[in-house]
Coordinates of C-alpha atoms in Angstrom, one line a residue:
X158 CA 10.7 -76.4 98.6
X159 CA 13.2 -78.4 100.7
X160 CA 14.5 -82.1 102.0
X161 CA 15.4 -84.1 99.1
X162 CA 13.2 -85.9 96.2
X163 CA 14.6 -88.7 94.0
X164 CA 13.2 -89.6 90.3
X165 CA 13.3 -92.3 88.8
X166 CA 12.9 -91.7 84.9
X167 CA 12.9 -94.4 82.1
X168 CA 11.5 -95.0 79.0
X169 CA 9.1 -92.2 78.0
X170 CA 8.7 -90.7 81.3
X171 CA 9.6 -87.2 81.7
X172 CA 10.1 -84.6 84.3
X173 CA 8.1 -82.2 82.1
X174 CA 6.8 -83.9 79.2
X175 CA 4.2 -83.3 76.2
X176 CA 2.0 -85.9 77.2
X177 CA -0.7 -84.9 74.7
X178 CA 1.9 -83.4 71.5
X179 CA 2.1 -80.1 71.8
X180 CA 0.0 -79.0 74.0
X181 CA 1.2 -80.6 76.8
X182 CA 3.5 -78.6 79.4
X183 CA 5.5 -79.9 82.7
X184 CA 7.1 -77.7 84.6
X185 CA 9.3 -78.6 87.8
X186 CA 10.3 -75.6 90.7
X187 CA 13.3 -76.4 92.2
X188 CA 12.6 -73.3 95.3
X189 CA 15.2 -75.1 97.8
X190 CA 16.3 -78.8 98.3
X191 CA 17.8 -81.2 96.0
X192 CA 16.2 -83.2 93.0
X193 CA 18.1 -86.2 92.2
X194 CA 17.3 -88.0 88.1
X195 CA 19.4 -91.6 87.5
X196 CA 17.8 -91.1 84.1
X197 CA 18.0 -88.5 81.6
X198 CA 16.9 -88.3 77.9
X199 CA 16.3 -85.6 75.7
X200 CA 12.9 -85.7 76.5
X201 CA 13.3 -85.0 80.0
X202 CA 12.5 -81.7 80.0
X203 CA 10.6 -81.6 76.5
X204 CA 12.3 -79.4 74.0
X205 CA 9.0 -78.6 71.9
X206 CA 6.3 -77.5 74.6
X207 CA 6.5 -74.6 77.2
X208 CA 8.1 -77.3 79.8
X209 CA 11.0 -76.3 81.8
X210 CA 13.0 -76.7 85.2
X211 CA 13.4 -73.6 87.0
X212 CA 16.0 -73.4 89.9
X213 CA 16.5 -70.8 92.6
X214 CA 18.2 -72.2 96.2
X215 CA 17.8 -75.9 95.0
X216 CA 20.2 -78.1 93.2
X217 CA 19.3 -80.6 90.5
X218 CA 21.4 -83.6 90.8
X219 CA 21.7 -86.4 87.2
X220 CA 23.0 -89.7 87.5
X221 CA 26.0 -89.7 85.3
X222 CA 27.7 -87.0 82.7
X223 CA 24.9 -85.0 81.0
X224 CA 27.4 -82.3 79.3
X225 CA 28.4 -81.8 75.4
X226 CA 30.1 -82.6 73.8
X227 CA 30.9 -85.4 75.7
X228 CA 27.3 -86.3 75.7
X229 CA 24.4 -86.5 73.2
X230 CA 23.4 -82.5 72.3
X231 CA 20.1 -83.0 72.5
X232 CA 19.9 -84.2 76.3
X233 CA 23.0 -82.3 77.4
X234 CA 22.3 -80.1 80.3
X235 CA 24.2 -77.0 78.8
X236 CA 22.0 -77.3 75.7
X237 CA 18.8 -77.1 77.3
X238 CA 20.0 -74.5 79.5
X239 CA 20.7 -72.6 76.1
X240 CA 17.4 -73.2 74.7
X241 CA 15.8 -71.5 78.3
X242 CA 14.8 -74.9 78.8
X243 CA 16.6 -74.9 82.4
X244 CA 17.0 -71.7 83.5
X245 CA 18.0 -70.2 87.5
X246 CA 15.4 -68.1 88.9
X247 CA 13.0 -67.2 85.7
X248 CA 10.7 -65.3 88.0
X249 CA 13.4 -63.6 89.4
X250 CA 12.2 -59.3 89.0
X251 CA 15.2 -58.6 88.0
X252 CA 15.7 -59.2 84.3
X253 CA 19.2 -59.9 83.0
X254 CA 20.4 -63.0 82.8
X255 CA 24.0 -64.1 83.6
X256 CA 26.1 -66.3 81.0
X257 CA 30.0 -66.4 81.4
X258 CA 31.9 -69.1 79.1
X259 CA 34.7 -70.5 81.1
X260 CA 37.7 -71.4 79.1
X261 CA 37.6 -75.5 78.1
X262 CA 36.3 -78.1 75.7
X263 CA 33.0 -78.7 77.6
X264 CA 31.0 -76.1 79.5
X265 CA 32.1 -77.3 82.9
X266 CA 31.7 -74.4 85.4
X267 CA 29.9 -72.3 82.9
X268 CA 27.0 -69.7 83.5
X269 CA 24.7 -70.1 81.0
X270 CA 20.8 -68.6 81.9
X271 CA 21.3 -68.5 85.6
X272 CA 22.5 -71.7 85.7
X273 CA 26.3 -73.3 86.6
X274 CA 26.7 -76.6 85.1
X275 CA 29.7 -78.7 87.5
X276 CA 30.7 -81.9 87.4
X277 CA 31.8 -84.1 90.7
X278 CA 33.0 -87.1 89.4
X279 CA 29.8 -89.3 89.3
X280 CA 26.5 -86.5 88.5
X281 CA 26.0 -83.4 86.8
X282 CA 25.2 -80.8 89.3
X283 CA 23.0 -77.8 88.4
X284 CA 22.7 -75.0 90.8
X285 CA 21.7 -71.1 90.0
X286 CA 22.9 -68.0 90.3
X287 CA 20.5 -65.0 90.8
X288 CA 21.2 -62.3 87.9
X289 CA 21.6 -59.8 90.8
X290 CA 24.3 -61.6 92.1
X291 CA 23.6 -60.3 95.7
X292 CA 26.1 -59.8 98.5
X293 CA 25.5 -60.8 101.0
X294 CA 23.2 -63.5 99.7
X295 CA 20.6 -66.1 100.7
X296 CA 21.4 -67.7 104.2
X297 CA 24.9 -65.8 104.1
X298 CA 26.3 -65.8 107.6
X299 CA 28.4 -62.5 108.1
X300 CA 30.0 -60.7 111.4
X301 CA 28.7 -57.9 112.8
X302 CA 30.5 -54.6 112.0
X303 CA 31.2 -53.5 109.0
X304 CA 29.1 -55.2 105.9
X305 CA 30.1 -54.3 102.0
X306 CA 26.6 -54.8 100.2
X307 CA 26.6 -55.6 96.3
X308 CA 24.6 -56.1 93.0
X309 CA 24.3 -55.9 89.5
X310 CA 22.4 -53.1 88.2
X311 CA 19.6 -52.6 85.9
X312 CA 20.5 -50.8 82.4
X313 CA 18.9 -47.2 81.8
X314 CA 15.4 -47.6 80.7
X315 CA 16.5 -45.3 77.8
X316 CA 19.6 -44.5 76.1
X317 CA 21.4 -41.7 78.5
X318 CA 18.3 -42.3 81.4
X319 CA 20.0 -41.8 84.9
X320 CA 20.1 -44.8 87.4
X321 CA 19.5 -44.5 91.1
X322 CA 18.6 -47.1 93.8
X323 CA 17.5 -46.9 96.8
X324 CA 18.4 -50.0 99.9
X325 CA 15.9 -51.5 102.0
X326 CA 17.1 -53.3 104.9
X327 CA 15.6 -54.4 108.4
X328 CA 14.9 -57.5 110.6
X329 CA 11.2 -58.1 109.3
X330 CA 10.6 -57.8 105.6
X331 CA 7.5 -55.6 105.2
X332 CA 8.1 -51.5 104.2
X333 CA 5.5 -50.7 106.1
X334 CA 6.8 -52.3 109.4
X335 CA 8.8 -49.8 111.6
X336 CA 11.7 -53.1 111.1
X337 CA 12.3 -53.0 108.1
X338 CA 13.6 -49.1 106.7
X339 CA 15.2 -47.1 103.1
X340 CA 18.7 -46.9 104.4
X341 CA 20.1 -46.1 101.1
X342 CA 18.0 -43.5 99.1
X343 CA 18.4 -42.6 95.7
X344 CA 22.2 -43.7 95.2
X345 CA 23.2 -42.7 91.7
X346 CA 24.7 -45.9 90.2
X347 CA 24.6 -44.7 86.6
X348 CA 27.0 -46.4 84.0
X349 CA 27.6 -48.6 86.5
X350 CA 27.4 -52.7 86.2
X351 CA 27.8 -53.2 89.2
X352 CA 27.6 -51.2 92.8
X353 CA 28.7 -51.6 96.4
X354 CA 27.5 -50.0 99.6
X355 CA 29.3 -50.2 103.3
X356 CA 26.7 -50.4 105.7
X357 CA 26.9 -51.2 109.6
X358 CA 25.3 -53.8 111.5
X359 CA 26.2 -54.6 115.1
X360 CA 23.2 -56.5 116.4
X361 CA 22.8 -60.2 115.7
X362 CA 19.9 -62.1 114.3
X363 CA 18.6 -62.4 110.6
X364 CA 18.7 -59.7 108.4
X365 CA 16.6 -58.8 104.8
X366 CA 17.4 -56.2 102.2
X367 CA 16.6 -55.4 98.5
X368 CA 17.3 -53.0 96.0
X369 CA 14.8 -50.9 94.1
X370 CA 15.5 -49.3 90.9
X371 CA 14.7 -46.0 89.4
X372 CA 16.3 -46.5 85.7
X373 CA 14.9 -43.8 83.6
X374 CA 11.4 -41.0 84.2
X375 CA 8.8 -43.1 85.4
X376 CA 10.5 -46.3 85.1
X377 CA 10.3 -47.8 88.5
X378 CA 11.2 -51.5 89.6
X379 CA 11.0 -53.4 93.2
X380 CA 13.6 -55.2 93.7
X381 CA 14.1 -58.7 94.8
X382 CA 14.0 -59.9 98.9
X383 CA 17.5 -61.3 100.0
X384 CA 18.1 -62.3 103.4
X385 CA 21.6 -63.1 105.4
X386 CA 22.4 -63.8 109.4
X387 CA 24.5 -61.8 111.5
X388 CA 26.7 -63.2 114.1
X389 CA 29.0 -61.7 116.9
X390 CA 31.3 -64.2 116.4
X391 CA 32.2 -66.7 112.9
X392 CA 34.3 -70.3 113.6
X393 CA 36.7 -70.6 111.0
X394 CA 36.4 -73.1 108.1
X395 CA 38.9 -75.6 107.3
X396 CA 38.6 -77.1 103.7
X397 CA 40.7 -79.3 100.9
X398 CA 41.1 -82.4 100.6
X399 CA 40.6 -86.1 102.6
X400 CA 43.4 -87.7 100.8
X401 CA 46.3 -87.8 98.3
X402 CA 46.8 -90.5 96.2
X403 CA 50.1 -90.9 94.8
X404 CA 53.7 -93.5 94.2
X405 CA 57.1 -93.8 95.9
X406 CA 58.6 -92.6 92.1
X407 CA 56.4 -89.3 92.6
X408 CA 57.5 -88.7 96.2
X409 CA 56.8 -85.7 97.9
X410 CA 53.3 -85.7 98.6
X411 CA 51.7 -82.5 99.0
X412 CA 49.4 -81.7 101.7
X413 CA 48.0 -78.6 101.9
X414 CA 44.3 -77.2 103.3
X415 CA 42.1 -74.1 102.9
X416 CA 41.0 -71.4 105.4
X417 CA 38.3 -69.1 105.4
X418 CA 38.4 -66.6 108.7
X419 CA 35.7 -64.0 109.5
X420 CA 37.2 -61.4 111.2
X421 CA 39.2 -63.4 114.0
X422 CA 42.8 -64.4 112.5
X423 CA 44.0 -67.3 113.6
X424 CA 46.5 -68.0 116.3
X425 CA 47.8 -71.7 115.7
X426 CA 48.5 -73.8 112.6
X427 CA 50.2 -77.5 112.9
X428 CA 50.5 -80.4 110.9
X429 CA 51.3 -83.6 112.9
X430 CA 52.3 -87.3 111.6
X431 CA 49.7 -90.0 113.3
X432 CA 53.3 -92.6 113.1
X433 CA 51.5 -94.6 115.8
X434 CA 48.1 -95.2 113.5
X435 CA 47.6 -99.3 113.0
X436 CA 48.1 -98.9 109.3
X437 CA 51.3 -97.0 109.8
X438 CA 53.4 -99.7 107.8
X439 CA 56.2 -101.4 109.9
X440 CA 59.4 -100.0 109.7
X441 CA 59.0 -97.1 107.3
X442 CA 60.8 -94.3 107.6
X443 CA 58.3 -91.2 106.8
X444 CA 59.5 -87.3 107.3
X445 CA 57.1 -83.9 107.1
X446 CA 58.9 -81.2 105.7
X447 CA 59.0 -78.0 104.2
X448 CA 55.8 -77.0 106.5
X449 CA 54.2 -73.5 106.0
X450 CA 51.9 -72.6 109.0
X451 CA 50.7 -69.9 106.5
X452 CA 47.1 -68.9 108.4
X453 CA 45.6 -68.8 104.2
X454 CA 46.8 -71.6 102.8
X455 CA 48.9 -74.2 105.2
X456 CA 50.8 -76.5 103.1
X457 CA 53.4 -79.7 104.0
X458 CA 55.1 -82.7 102.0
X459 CA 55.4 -86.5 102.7
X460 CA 58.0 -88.5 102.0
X461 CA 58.2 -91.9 103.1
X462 CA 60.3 -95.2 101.9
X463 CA 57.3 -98.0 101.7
X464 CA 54.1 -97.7 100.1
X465 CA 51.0 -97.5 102.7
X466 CA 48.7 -95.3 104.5
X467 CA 50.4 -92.5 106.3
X468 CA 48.1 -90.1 107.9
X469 CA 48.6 -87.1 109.0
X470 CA 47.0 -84.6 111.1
X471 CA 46.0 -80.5 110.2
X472 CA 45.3 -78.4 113.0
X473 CA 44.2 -74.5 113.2
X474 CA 42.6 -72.4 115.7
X475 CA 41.6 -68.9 116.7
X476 CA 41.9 -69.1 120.3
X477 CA 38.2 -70.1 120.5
X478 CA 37.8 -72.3 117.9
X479 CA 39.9 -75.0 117.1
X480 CA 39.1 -77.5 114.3
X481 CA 40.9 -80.8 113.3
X482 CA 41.5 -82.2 110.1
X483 CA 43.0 -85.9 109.3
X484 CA 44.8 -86.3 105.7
X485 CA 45.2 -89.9 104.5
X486 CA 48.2 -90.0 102.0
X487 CA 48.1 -93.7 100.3
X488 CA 51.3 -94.5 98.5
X489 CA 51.7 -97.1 96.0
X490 CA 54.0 -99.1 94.6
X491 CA 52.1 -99.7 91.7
X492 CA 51.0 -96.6 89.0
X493 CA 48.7 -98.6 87.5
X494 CA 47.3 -100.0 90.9
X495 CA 46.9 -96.3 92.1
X496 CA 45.2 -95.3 89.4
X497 CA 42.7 -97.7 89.9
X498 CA 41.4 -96.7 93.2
X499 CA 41.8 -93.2 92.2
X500 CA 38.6 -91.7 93.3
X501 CA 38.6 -89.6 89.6
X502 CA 37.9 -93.2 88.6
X503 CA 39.4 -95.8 86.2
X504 CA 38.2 -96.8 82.5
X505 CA 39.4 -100.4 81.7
X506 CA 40.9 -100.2 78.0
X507 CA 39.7 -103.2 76.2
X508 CA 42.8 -103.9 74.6
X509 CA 44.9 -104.2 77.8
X510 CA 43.8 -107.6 78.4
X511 CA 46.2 -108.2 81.4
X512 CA 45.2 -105.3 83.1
X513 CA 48.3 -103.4 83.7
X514 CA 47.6 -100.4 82.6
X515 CA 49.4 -100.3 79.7
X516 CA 48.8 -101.6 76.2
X517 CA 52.2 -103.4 74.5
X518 CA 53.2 -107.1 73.5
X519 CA 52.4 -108.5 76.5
X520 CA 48.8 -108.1 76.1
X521 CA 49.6 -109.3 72.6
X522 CA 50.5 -112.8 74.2
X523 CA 47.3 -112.6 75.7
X524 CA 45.2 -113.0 73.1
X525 CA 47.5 -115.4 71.5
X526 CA 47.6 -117.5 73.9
X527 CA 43.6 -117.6 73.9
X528 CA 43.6 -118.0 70.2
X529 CA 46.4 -120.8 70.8
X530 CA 43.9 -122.7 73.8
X531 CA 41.5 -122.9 71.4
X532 CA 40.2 -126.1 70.6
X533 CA 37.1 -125.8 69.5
X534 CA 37.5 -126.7 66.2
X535 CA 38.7 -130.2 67.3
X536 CA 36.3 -133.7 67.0
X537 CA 33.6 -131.4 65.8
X538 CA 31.4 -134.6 65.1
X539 CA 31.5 -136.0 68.6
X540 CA 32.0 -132.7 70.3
X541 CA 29.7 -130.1 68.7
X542 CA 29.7 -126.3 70.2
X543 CA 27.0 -123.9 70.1
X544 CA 27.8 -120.5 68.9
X545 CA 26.0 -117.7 70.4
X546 CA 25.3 -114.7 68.6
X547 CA 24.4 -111.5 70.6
X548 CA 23.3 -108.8 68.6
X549 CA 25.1 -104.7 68.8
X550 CA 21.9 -103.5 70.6
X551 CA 22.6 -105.6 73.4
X552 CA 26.0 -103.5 74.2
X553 CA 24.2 -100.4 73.1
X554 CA 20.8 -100.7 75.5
X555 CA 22.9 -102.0 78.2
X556 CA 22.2 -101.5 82.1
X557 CA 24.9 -100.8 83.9
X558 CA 24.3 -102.4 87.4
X559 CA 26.3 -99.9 89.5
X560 CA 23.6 -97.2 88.1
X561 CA 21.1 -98.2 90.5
X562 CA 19.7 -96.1 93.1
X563 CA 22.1 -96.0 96.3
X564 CA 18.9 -96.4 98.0
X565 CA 17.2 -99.0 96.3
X566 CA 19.4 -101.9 97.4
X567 CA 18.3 -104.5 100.2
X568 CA 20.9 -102.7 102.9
X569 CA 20.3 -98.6 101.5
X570 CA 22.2 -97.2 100.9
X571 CA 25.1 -97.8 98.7
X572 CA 28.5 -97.2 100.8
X573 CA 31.9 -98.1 101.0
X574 CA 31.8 -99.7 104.4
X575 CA 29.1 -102.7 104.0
X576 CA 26.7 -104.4 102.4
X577 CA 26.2 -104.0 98.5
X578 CA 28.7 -101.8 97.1
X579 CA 30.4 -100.7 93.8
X580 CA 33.4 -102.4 93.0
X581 CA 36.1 -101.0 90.5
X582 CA 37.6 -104.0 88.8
X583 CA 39.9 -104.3 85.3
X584 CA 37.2 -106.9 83.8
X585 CA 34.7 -105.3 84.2
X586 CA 32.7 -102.8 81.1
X587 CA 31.4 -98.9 81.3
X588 CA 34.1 -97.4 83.5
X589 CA 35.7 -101.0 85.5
X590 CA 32.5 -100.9 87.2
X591 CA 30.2 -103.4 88.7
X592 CA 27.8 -104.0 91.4
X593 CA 29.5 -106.5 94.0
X594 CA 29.5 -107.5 97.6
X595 CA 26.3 -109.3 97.0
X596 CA 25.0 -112.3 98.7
X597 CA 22.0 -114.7 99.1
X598 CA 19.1 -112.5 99.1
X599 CA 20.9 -109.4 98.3
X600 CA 18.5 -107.4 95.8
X601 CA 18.7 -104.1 93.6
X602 CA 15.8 -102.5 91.8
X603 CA 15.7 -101.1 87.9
X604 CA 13.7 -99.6 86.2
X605 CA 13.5 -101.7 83.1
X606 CA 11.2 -100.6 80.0
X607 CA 9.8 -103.3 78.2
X608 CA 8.4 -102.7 74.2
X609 CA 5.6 -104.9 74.2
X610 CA 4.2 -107.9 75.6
X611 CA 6.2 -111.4 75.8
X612 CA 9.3 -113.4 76.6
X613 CA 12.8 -111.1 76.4
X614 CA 16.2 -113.3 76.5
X615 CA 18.6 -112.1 78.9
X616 CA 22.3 -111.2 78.2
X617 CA 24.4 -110.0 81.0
X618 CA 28.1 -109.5 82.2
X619 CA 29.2 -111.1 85.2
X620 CA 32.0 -112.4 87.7
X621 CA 31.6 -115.3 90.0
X622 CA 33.6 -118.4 91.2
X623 CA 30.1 -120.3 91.8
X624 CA 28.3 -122.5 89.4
X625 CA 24.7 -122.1 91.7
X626 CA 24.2 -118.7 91.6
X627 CA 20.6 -117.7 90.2
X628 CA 19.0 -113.8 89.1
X629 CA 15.5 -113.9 89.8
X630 CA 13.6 -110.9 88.5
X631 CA 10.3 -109.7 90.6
X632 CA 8.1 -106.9 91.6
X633 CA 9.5 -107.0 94.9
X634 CA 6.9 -109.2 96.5
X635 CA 7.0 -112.6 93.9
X636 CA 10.9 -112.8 94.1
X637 CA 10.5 -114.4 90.3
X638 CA 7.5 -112.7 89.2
X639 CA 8.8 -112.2 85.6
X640 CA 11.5 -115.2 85.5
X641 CA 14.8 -115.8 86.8
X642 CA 18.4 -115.9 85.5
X643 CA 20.9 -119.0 85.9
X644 CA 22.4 -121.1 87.3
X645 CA 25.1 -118.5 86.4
X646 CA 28.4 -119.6 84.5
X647 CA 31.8 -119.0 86.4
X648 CA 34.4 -117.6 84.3
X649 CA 37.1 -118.3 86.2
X650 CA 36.6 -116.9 89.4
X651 CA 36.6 -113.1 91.1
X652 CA 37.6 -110.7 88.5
X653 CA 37.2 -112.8 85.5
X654 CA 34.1 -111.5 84.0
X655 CA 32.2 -113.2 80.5
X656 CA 29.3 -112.5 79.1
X657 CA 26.5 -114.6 78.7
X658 CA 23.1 -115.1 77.4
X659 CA 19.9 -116.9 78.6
X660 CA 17.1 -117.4 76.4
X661 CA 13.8 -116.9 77.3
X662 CA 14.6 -116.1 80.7
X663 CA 12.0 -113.4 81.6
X664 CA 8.0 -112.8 80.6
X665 CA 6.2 -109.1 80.7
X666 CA 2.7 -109.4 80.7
X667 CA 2.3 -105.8 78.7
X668 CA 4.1 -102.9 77.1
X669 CA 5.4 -100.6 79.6
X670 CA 8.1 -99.4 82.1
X671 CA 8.5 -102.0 85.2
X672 CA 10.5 -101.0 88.5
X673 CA 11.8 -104.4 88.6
X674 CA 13.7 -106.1 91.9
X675 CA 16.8 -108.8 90.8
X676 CA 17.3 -110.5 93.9
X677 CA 20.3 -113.0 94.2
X678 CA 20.6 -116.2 95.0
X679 CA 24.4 -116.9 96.5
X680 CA 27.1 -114.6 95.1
X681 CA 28.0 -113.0 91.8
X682 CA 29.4 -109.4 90.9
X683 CA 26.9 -108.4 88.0
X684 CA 28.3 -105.8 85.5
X685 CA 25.4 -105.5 83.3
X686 CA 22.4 -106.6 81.8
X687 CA 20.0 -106.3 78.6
X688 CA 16.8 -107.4 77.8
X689 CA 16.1 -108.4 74.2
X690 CA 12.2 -109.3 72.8
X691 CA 12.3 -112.7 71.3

């Protein structure tokens, strides 16, 4: 009902689970807040009991992309939402629910029971929409004077019934307090969808309304309680985005921003080159030009003769209000290195084995000249070589290291600025991710589901130019509680990851799911893990 709760769900845990078959139910209320879930399975919200998750003002945040088809249909967040298994305000009075299908191949920005399903570029965010689609809506902040009120209508009880409404509005929700009044009584709204009233406020504070519905003879429903602020006076919003990627062959840059008045238009719009910022490369020659000061939608483009950081400064005010933006513009050289730090995010292809974004002869001659180093069939008597076999289900079951909690590191949480941190390198599998930055006693918990009782091998993907590094695995208090990983191999350095296994490595005393801390020992970028029972 507000503030922020994180779950952690593996194995057969379950926000709303049948723990006893069918009988059991779990059902989660998101009423305001955020619920955040690194794990998601199709039994997270079980699909043959009465569980659900229903949302209102809250947003349910999943680690990772949860939509079809691009994900398994049976734990895709559009399906359950189809099934009513996650739906957006199910006590809502009003009955309808919404669904629009957004044009696409997955059901990105779709409506489907109440619920929009978005994607931001590293979760699937669920937020709801309330089938009455009120204006203004919850915690709306309007100006005084002149407010447009609007909502979705309820169809006639009967074939041909008429439809009225009547409008309750007032600083103190309660019909019988001399604050809260009918302002709006019996408003024919039949064969409408959808109606609008204009109704004037000119005192500030917070405001609540609903709409009540007379949809046929003796067919009567309350409506539900909405509530908005008033203000005399509304800053202006500036909005779009921090930076532009982009290279000198795709020269101009655009630069443009968004702005939102409320009822004071702006007086001033400028964009201004920072050419004395420390990253400003040396020498470059760098112009702004074909500037709109448009008070909507302000819009400039870069061009500049050396790749770098050229930042550049948006500025709007209303004569009381005046708000600053700063727009990095990187320029590359390289394509293939922009696309890399792209914050969209890179995939590494397997296949382009010298990582230049591009797969031809040249990563041909990679591979040949491995197969042409190879000399391990030479003095096989005096110079046997084990052969390692690592089964499909340890790719499969994998653990991806840079899934892990941004706040359940050893410096929480996970940024760009210190400490542990993802790192986006060609080597590395799932995405060219990995967990890096890391350092003796640097730790990360999992949680890690175990099948039964015993010793599990160890395989795992990693990156280090040391031959001393060592994983140990603990419960946070033994650092090595269940065993420990290494010395770790060096493949060649930073950025040349290989995967390796250790046998027998790590012992679970029973069946179950651990929250397990892998604390290091000197440095190594670990990509990712698996435990196999011996």
């Amino acid at each position: 009902n507000g503030g922020q709760l994180n779950v952690g769900i593996g194995g057969d845990a379950q926000i709303g689970h049948g723990w006893d078959g069918t009988t059991g139910v779990g059902r989660t209320f998101i009423y305001d807040g955020l619920l955040t879930v690194n794990n998601w399975t199709t039994g997270s919200v079980h699909p043959n009991t009465p569980s659900f998750i229903d949302i209102s003002r809250g947003t349910l945040s999943i680690q990772g992309y949860r939509i079809s088809p691009g994900w398994n249909d049976g734990a895709a967040v559009d399906r359950m939402a189809e099934q009513g298994r996650i739906t957006g305000f199910r006590e809502a009075k009003f009955d309808k629910k919404i669904n629009i299908d957004n044009p696409g191949t997955d059901r990105q920005n779709d409506v489907i029971n109440n619920v929009v399903i978005k994607w931001n570029g590293s979760r699937t965010l669920v937020t709801a929409i309330h089938p009455q689609q009120p204006v203004p809506y919850y915690n709306d902040i309007v100006v005084a004077g002149e407010i447009e009120f609007a909502w979705n209508n309820w169809d006639p009880n009967m074939p041909g019934d008429p439809i009225s409404v009547d409008i309750w509005l007032g600083t103190e929700p309660n019909k019988l307090s001399p604050h809260y009044a009918k302002v709006v009584s019996a408003m024919d709204v039949t064969g409408q969808a959808r109606s609008s009233k204009v109704i004037k406020l000119t005192a500030p504070g917070k405001y609540f309304w609903q709409v009540d519905t007379t949809n046929g003879p003796g067919s009567f429903h309350e409506g539900d309680l909405f509530w908005f602020e008033v203000v005399s006076y509304r800053a202006p919003e500036l909005k779009g985005a921090d930076s532009v990627i982009t290279t000198l062959d795709l020269l101009p840059a655009a630069i443009s921003g968004t702005v939102d008045t409320f009822g004071t238009p702006l007086t001033g719009v400028d964009f201004a080159l920072l050419a004395d910022d420390i990253h400003f490369p040396a020498g470059a020659h760098v112009e702004l030009t074909n500037t709109t000061t448009s008070l909507q939608n302000p819009t400039a483009t870069l061009t500049a003769d050396k790749p770098g950081i050229y930042k550049v400064k948006l500025t709007i005010t209303d004569g009381t209000t005046t708000i600053e933006k700063l727009i990095e513009v990187h320029i590359y050289a390289d394509a293939c290195q922009a696309k890399k730090d792209s914050p969209s995010g890179w995939a590494a292809n397997y296949y382009d084995r010298d990582g230049d974004c591009d797969v031809d002869v040249a990563d041909f001659a990679v591979f040949a000249r491995e197969w042409l180093n190879d000399t391990t069939m030479k003095a096989q008597e005096t110079r046997p070589r084990d052969v390692v076999y690592i089964p499909q289900s340890a790719f499969d079951n994998r653990i991806e290291a840079e899934s892990v909690n941004p706040d359940a590191v050893s410096n929480a949480p996970v940024t760009d600025e210190n400490g542990v941190r993802i790192v986006y390198e060609g080597g590395a599998s799932g995405g060219g991710k990995a967990l890096g930055w890391t350092g003796n006693g640097t730790w990360a918990e999992y949680p890690i589901t175990v099948p039964a009782a015993g010793v599990y091998d160890v395989v795992y993907s990693i990156c280090t130019p040391q031959t001393t590094t060592v994983l140990n695995f603990g419960d946070g208090t033994t650092v090595n509680l269940y065993g420990s990983v290494g010395p770790l191999p060096s493949f060649g350095g930073w950025g040349n990851y290989g995967i390796s296994m250790q046998k027998g490595a790590l012992s679970f005393p029973a069946a179950g799911t651990y929250r397990v801390r892998i604390t290091w020992t000197n440095e190594a970028n670990l990509d990712w893990f698996t435990l196999l029972k011996q």
